[in-house]
């Protein structure tokens, strides 16, 4: 079990001014920020990040959304980080997310769902490496 996960606060949430509230909720839940940056992805970068979804019908919609504004990318640390973070953010579709979760509070729909959380320890490493060099993490 790894103690790190990767997250993005997505363009819907940064654009609506939810960045501070979401980070506050993450930190109050016991996660420590090990790396963080505020960036706007290019279409190529967003496509590469979501390469695993390239054949899915929502792929272009997902890419267009992810490049529509800035995001906050971060590596987070906590015991049982991947599972605990997915519990904190709630189901991918906010309609199915539990009360009090980040997606229930801040997400509009399955596409514009406020935050990303890695789904496995392996992907947490791949996704963190996509955004951060060794010099940018602590
Ligand atoms: P995320 O967990 O960041 O990673 C894949 C993303 O694809 C997911 O969040 C959703 O935002 C998006 N996604 C998944 N299913 C759909 C769908 N049916 N329609 C639009 N976007 C989707």
XYZ file of N, CA, C and O and ligand atoms in Angstrom:
574
model
N 0.842 -1.204 0.000
C 0.000 0.000 0.000
C 0.876 1.254 0.000
O 1.737 1.403 0.853
N 0.633 2.123 -0.978
C 1.388 3.378 -1.040
C 0.682 4.432 -0.204
O -0.503 4.332 0.078
N 1.415 5.458 0.196
C 0.787 6.526 0.981
C 0.649 7.811 0.168
O 0.481 8.880 0.738
N 0.739 7.683 -1.178
C 0.591 8.888 -2.000
C -0.496 8.714 -3.053
O -0.708 7.616 -3.569
N -1.162 9.826 -3.366
C -2.092 9.834 -4.488
C -1.886 11.116 -5.276
O -1.099 11.991 -4.882
N -2.565 11.188 -6.417
C -2.455 12.369 -7.276
C -3.851 12.940 -7.484
O -4.825 12.197 -7.647
N -3.945 14.272 -7.495
C -5.234 14.920 -7.744
C -5.102 16.081 -8.707
O -4.007 16.661 -8.855
N -6.199 16.411 -9.362
C -6.322 17.685 -10.074
C -7.622 18.337 -9.625
O -8.648 17.649 -9.531
N -7.568 19.635 -9.357
C -8.793 20.429 -9.235
C -9.061 20.913 -10.656
O -8.217 21.564 -11.282
N -10.223 20.548 -11.194
C -10.483 20.709 -12.625
C -11.000 22.115 -12.964
O -11.380 22.875 -12.074
N -11.046 22.446 -14.279
C -11.382 23.822 -14.684
C -12.738 24.335 -14.205
O -12.906 25.536 -14.000
N -13.729 23.447 -14.053
C -15.029 23.921 -13.550
C -14.863 24.489 -12.143
O -15.368 25.563 -11.818
N -14.116 23.760 -11.299
C -13.956 24.165 -9.895
C -13.029 25.373 -9.750
O -13.317 26.278 -8.958
N -11.932 25.407 -10.520
C -11.057 26.587 -10.419
C -11.800 27.816 -10.930
O -11.707 28.901 -10.346
N -12.592 27.644 -12.010
C -13.309 28.769 -12.605
C -14.415 29.326 -11.723
O -14.736 30.514 -11.798
N -14.987 28.476 -10.879
C -16.070 28.928 -9.992
C -15.531 29.437 -8.652
O -16.328 29.765 -7.761
N -14.206 29.435 -8.503
C -13.622 29.956 -7.260
C -13.634 28.975 -6.098
O -13.597 29.387 -4.941
N -13.670 27.659 -6.395
C -13.736 26.653 -5.335
C -12.363 26.128 -4.910
O -12.276 25.261 -4.041
N -11.295 26.625 -5.540
C -9.967 26.046 -5.281
C -9.619 26.062 -3.791
O -9.191 25.047 -3.225
N -9.784 27.214 -3.149
C -9.402 27.327 -1.730
C -10.219 26.407 -0.850
O -9.672 25.725 0.038
N -11.526 26.362 -1.068
C -12.393 25.526 -0.235
C -12.057 24.045 -0.414
O -12.051 23.271 0.550
N -11.760 23.634 -1.656
C -11.436 22.227 -1.904
C -10.100 21.865 -1.257
O -9.975 20.830 -0.601
N -9.098 22.733 -1.403
C -7.807 22.450 -0.767
C -7.955 22.389 0.749
O -7.357 21.534 1.414
N -8.750 23.273 1.303
C -8.980 23.279 2.744
C -9.589 21.944 3.198
O -9.163 21.359 4.200
N -10.574 21.459 2.427
C -11.221 20.194 2.786
C -10.229 19.028 2.695
O -10.234 18.130 3.536
N -9.365 19.070 1.682
C -8.360 18.009 1.512
C -7.389 18.004 2.699
O -7.085 16.958 3.279
N -6.912 19.172 3.064
C -5.924 19.264 4.150
C -6.571 18.910 5.492
O -5.978 18.181 6.302
N -7.801 19.361 5.717
C -8.498 19.025 6.977
C -8.789 17.529 7.079
O -8.964 16.999 8.171
N -8.846 16.841 5.922
C -9.053 15.388 5.937
C -7.758 14.630 6.231
O -7.764 13.402 6.272
N -6.652 15.355 6.407
C -5.413 14.709 6.832
C -4.375 14.501 5.752
O -3.348 13.860 5.995
N -4.620 15.036 4.561
C -3.636 14.892 3.480
C -2.594 16.011 3.569
O -2.929 17.161 3.865
N -1.349 15.657 3.274
C -0.253 16.627 3.208
C 0.120 16.845 1.752
O 0.213 15.877 0.983
N 0.318 18.098 1.357
C 0.685 18.409 -0.024
C 2.182 18.184 -0.220
O 2.999 18.812 0.460
N 2.549 17.287 -1.143
C 3.966 17.000 -1.403
C 4.461 17.674 -2.680
O 5.656 17.805 -2.905
N 3.531 18.086 -3.534
C 3.865 18.829 -4.763
C 2.585 19.506 -5.215
O 1.495 18.976 -4.989
N 2.731 20.688 -5.831
C 1.518 21.383 -6.309
C 1.877 22.368 -7.417
O 2.908 23.036 -7.339
N 1.014 22.460 -8.433
C 1.192 23.512 -9.447
C -0.149 23.903 -10.074
O -1.095 23.113 -10.123
N -0.159 25.163 -10.543
C -1.339 25.775 -11.170
C -0.992 25.879 -12.640
O -0.058 26.613 -13.011
N -1.656 25.102 -13.498
C -1.270 25.050 -14.913
C -2.504 25.001 -15.812
O -3.593 24.634 -15.366
N -2.300 25.381 -17.079
C -3.337 25.162 -18.085
C -2.777 24.181 -19.102
O -1.751 24.449 -19.740
N -3.427 23.034 -19.249
C -2.941 21.989 -20.152
C -3.174 22.375 -21.603
O -4.156 23.034 -21.935
N -2.267 21.917 -22.470
C -2.523 21.990 -23.902
C -3.397 20.792 -24.290
O -3.538 19.826 -23.525
N -3.954 20.845 -25.507
C -4.785 19.725 -25.978
C -3.962 18.433 -26.026
O -4.437 17.365 -25.631
N -2.725 18.540 -26.469
C -1.873 17.350 -26.547
C -1.602 16.769 -25.154
O -1.661 15.549 -24.948
N -1.297 17.643 -24.194
C -1.025 17.170 -22.832
C -2.257 16.504 -22.213
O -2.150 15.444 -21.584
N -3.432 17.129 -22.395
C -4.657 16.546 -21.831
C -4.946 15.188 -22.475
O -5.336 14.234 -21.797
N -4.729 15.088 -23.789
C -4.934 13.825 -24.479
C -3.998 12.740 -23.979
O -4.396 11.587 -23.797
N -2.753 13.119 -23.716
C -1.787 12.140 -23.195
C -2.156 11.699 -21.780
O -2.070 10.526 -21.442
N -2.568 12.667 -20.955
C -2.917 12.309 -19.573
C -4.068 11.311 -19.570
O -4.075 10.357 -18.794
N -5.069 11.536 -20.444
C -6.252 10.669 -20.479
C -6.177 9.648 -21.613
O -7.208 9.192 -22.100
N -4.970 9.281 -22.021
C -4.766 8.359 -23.146
C -5.572 7.060 -22.989
O -6.081 6.511 -23.970
N -5.686 6.594 -21.753
C -6.405 5.342 -21.469
C -7.876 5.429 -21.886
O -8.523 4.418 -22.149
N -8.406 6.661 -21.989
C -9.818 6.857 -22.355
C -9.993 7.234 -23.826
O -11.084 7.607 -24.251
N -8.913 7.134 -24.639
C -8.939 7.665 -26.009
C -10.059 7.055 -26.855
O -10.632 7.745 -27.697
N -10.374 5.796 -26.626
C -11.411 5.135 -27.442
C -12.822 5.374 -26.916
O -13.798 4.961 -27.557
N -12.948 6.020 -25.785
C -14.277 6.221 -25.180
C -15.026 7.355 -25.898
O -14.415 8.317 -26.375
N -16.363 7.259 -25.950
C -17.143 8.279 -26.682
C -17.006 9.682 -26.089
O -17.177 10.673 -26.803
N -16.670 9.780 -24.804
C -16.575 11.092 -24.156
C -15.168 11.672 -24.196
O -14.926 12.733 -23.615
N -14.224 11.002 -24.916
C -12.823 11.432 -24.850
C -12.630 12.892 -25.263
O -12.006 13.686 -24.545
N -13.165 13.287 -26.447
C -12.923 14.661 -26.922
C -13.590 15.685 -26.008
O -13.020 16.745 -25.724
N -14.770 15.343 -25.512
C -15.471 16.220 -24.553
C -14.616 16.401 -23.291
O -14.493 17.505 -22.748
N -14.019 15.301 -22.844
C -13.168 15.338 -21.643
C -11.939 16.225 -21.882
O -11.599 17.075 -21.042
N -11.288 16.048 -23.040
C -10.113 16.858 -23.355
C -10.495 18.336 -23.472
O -9.832 19.211 -22.901
N -11.568 18.625 -24.200
C -12.001 20.027 -24.371
C -12.273 20.677 -23.016
O -11.922 21.836 -22.780
N -12.908 19.925 -22.145
C -13.192 20.452 -20.808
C -11.896 20.693 -20.028
O -11.726 21.752 -19.406
N -10.973 19.751 -20.083
C -9.760 19.861 -19.265
C -8.820 20.968 -19.724
O -7.932 21.389 -18.973
N -9.008 21.439 -20.984
C -8.166 22.552 -21.450
C -8.942 23.880 -21.446
O -8.425 24.902 -21.900
N -10.146 23.868 -20.904
C -10.991 25.072 -20.945
C -10.579 26.126 -19.918
O -11.090 27.254 -19.954
N -9.688 25.771 -18.992
C -9.228 26.727 -17.986
C -8.103 26.102 -17.187
O -7.723 24.954 -17.436
N -7.577 26.837 -16.212
C -6.470 26.301 -15.426
C -6.917 25.198 -14.473
O -8.087 25.132 -14.092
N -5.953 24.368 -14.119
C -6.184 23.314 -13.112
C -5.125 23.450 -12.026
O -4.085 24.083 -12.229
N -5.387 22.840 -10.885
C -4.368 22.678 -9.847
C -4.042 21.192 -9.781
O -4.943 20.370 -9.565
N -2.780 20.853 -10.015
C -2.321 19.463 -9.918
C -1.546 19.308 -8.623
O -0.801 20.218 -8.233
N -1.703 18.168 -7.941
C -0.993 17.985 -6.670
C -0.747 16.517 -6.375
O -1.535 15.648 -6.764
N 0.352 16.269 -5.674
C 0.627 14.963 -5.076
C 0.330 15.095 -3.590
O 0.785 16.050 -2.941
N -0.457 14.153 -3.082
C -0.910 14.202 -1.685
C -0.423 12.974 -0.927
O -0.359 11.880 -1.498
N -0.145 13.156 0.354
C 0.336 12.045 1.185
C -0.572 11.838 2.390
O -0.993 12.802 3.042
N -0.822 10.567 2.670
C -1.623 10.159 3.848
C -1.600 8.633 3.861
O -1.490 8.020 2.807
N -1.723 8.013 5.014
C -1.880 6.561 5.029
C -3.087 6.194 4.174
O -4.119 6.880 4.229
N -2.957 5.124 3.380
C -4.089 4.645 2.569
C -4.612 5.738 1.625
O -5.826 5.905 1.436
N -3.668 6.490 1.030
C -4.014 7.727 0.319
C -5.010 7.528 -0.825
O -5.977 8.287 -0.938
N -4.785 6.542 -1.700
C -5.646 6.389 -2.881
C -7.094 6.134 -2.466
O -8.022 6.828 -2.901
N -7.297 5.165 -1.589
C -8.672 4.813 -1.184
C -9.301 5.923 -0.354
O -10.474 6.276 -0.562
N -8.547 6.483 0.576
C -9.124 7.540 1.424
C -9.476 8.776 0.604
O -10.483 9.445 0.863
N -8.647 9.081 -0.412
C -8.946 10.267 -1.218
C -10.182 10.037 -2.081
O -11.022 10.934 -2.245
N -10.327 8.830 -2.606
C -11.522 8.546 -3.418
C -12.793 8.612 -2.564
O -13.846 9.026 -3.034
N -12.659 8.232 -1.299
C -13.809 8.375 -0.401
C -14.116 9.858 -0.161
O -15.280 10.270 -0.143
N -13.066 10.662 0.007
C -13.256 12.098 0.259
C -13.915 12.804 -0.931
O -14.746 13.697 -0.748
N -13.553 12.398 -2.167
C -14.101 13.114 -3.330
C -15.470 12.573 -3.756
O -16.243 13.303 -4.342
N -15.773 11.316 -3.465
C -17.071 10.757 -3.823
C -17.090 10.177 -5.222
O -16.115 10.244 -5.967
N -18.242 9.641 -5.612
C -18.393 8.932 -6.890
C -18.112 9.849 -8.074
O -18.332 11.062 -8.004
N -17.646 9.252 -9.188
C -17.323 10.013 -10.413
C -18.499 10.875 -10.845
O -18.325 12.039 -11.221
N -19.692 10.304 -10.797
C -20.898 11.076 -11.103
C -21.410 11.718 -9.804
O -21.813 11.008 -8.878
N -21.395 13.043 -9.719
C -21.797 13.689 -8.456
C -23.223 13.333 -8.030
O -23.536 13.413 -6.839
N -24.064 12.910 -8.983
C -25.426 12.497 -8.617
C -25.396 11.287 -7.691
O -26.326 11.067 -6.909
N -24.311 10.497 -7.786
C -24.180 9.296 -6.946
C -23.230 9.501 -5.774
O -22.962 8.560 -5.027
N -22.699 10.708 -5.614
C -21.690 10.959 -4.573
C -22.357 11.139 -3.211
O -23.448 11.707 -3.102
N -21.687 10.649 -2.171
C -22.231 10.747 -0.806
C -22.247 12.194 -0.329
O -21.436 13.024 -0.773
N -23.167 12.478 0.574
C -23.270 13.824 1.169
C -21.934 14.228 1.782
O -21.273 13.415 2.423
N -21.545 15.479 1.578
C -20.326 15.991 2.204
C -19.064 15.750 1.407
O -18.012 16.306 1.732
N -19.144 14.909 0.360
C -17.951 14.676 -0.464
C -17.716 15.891 -1.371
O -18.629 16.682 -1.626
N -16.476 15.996 -1.851
C -16.110 17.162 -2.666
C -16.964 17.230 -3.936
O -17.433 18.301 -4.319
N -17.179 16.105 -4.572
C -17.986 16.147 -5.803
C -19.448 16.467 -5.500
O -20.103 17.173 -6.276
N -19.971 15.970 -4.391
C -21.363 16.297 -4.033
C -21.486 17.804 -3.800
O -22.475 18.426 -4.200
N -20.464 18.384 -3.164
C -20.528 19.806 -2.818
C -20.272 20.716 -4.019
O -20.888 21.780 -4.137
N -19.340 20.307 -4.911
C -18.838 21.266 -5.898
C -18.994 20.865 -7.362
O -18.732 21.687 -8.244
N -19.384 19.602 -7.649
C -19.416 19.159 -9.045
C -20.808 19.292 -9.649
O -21.813 19.141 -8.948
N -20.840 19.542 -10.967
C -22.115 19.739 -11.662
C -22.634 18.451 -12.280
O -23.826 18.149 -12.222
N -21.759 17.670 -12.896
C -22.185 16.447 -13.583
C -20.978 15.538 -13.808
O -19.860 15.890 -13.431
N -21.187 14.387 -14.455
C -20.114 13.382 -14.579
C -18.920 13.910 -15.372
O -17.775 13.510 -15.123
N -19.155 14.818 -16.305
C -18.043 15.380 -17.076
C -17.328 16.465 -16.298
O -16.102 16.455 -16.152
N -18.098 17.403 -15.774
C -17.526 18.529 -15.010
C -17.614 18.159 -13.530
O -18.509 18.606 -12.814
N -16.677 17.300 -13.101
C -16.827 16.716 -11.763
C -15.787 17.210 -10.752
O -15.446 16.504 -9.805
N -15.294 18.412 -10.952
C -14.547 19.196 -9.946
C -13.141 18.706 -9.618
O -12.220 19.513 -9.494
N -12.988 17.405 -9.423
C -11.669 16.886 -9.013
C -11.390 15.529 -9.642
O -12.311 14.774 -9.958
N -10.109 15.248 -9.759
C -9.640 13.925 -10.164
C -8.935 13.283 -8.980
O -8.272 13.978 -8.206
N -9.073 11.981 -8.847
C -8.289 11.231 -7.870
C -7.819 9.938 -8.488
O -8.607 9.242 -9.145
N -6.543 9.598 -8.293
C -5.997 8.362 -8.887
C -6.803 7.154 -8.423
O -7.260 7.097 -7.282
N -6.925 6.149 -9.334
C -7.720 4.969 -8.980
C -6.880 3.794 -8.489
O -7.430 2.740 -8.154
N -5.550 3.946 -8.462
C -4.685 2.864 -7.966
C -3.328 3.459 -7.583
O -2.984 4.572 -8.014
N -2.561 2.714 -6.792
C -1.210 3.168 -6.434
C -0.350 3.329 -7.685
O 0.417 4.288 -7.807
N -0.508 2.382 -8.623
C 0.286 2.428 -9.858
C -0.023 3.696 -10.653
O 0.880 4.407 -11.107
N -1.298 4.011 -10.802
C -1.663 5.218 -11.559
C -1.306 6.499 -10.809
O -1.017 7.525 -11.437
N -1.313 6.454 -9.494
C -0.897 7.638 -8.719
C 0.547 8.003 -9.063
O 0.890 9.183 -9.221
N 1.402 6.993 -9.220
C 2.808 7.244 -9.567
C 2.912 7.764 -11.002
O 3.580 8.762 -11.280
N 2.208 7.095 -11.928
C 2.254 7.518 -13.336
C 1.761 8.959 -13.477
O 2.380 9.792 -14.152
N 0.653 9.270 -12.827
C 0.043 10.603 -12.966
C 0.889 11.680 -12.279
O 1.049 12.783 -12.811
N 1.454 11.366 -11.116
C 2.338 12.325 -10.445
C 3.576 12.601 -11.290
O 4.013 13.755 -11.420
N 4.125 11.535 -11.900
C 5.315 11.689 -12.748
C 5.009 12.502 -14.006
O 5.897 13.139 -14.577
N 3.736 12.461 -14.454
C 3.336 13.218 -15.644
C 3.499 14.723 -15.401
O 3.913 15.471 -16.287
N 3.202 15.160 -14.184
C 3.192 16.596 -13.875
C 4.444 17.112 -13.170
O 4.762 18.298 -13.283
N 5.123 16.255 -12.396
C 6.155 16.779 -11.508
C 7.499 16.078 -11.703
O 7.564 14.851 -11.746
N 8.559 16.903 -11.770
C 9.913 16.357 -11.767
C 10.326 16.064 -10.323
O 9.628 16.451 -9.376
N 11.464 15.424 -10.140
C 11.958 15.144 -8.779
C 12.211 16.428 -8.002
O 12.099 16.471 -6.780
N 12.592 17.490 -8.734
C 12.878 18.768 -8.076
C 11.635 19.452 -7.551
O 11.725 20.359 -6.743
N 10.472 19.029 -8.034
C 9.223 19.732 -7.711
C 8.410 19.021 -6.646
O 7.270 19.394 -6.397
N 8.951 17.961 -6.049
C 8.199 17.217 -5.025
C 9.036 17.072 -3.768
O 10.263 17.069 -3.848
N 8.381 16.944 -2.651
C 9.083 17.031 -1.360
C 8.672 15.905 -0.441
O 7.705 15.232 -0.680
P -11.680 11.309 -13.781
O -11.846 10.361 -12.647
O -10.846 12.478 -13.627
O -11.106 10.514 -15.022
C -11.815 10.229 -16.185
C -12.857 11.251 -16.429
O -13.681 11.029 -17.524
C -13.795 11.278 -15.253
O -13.144 11.841 -14.155
C -14.961 12.062 -15.793
O -14.771 13.455 -15.638
C -14.883 11.720 -17.265
N -15.999 10.869 -17.613
C -16.220 9.617 -17.207
N -17.365 9.148 -17.744
C -17.873 10.154 -18.499
C -19.041 10.290 -19.288
N -19.903 9.291 -19.409
N -19.247 11.457 -19.912
C -18.352 12.471 -19.787
N -17.211 12.395 -19.040
C -16.995 11.252 -18.402
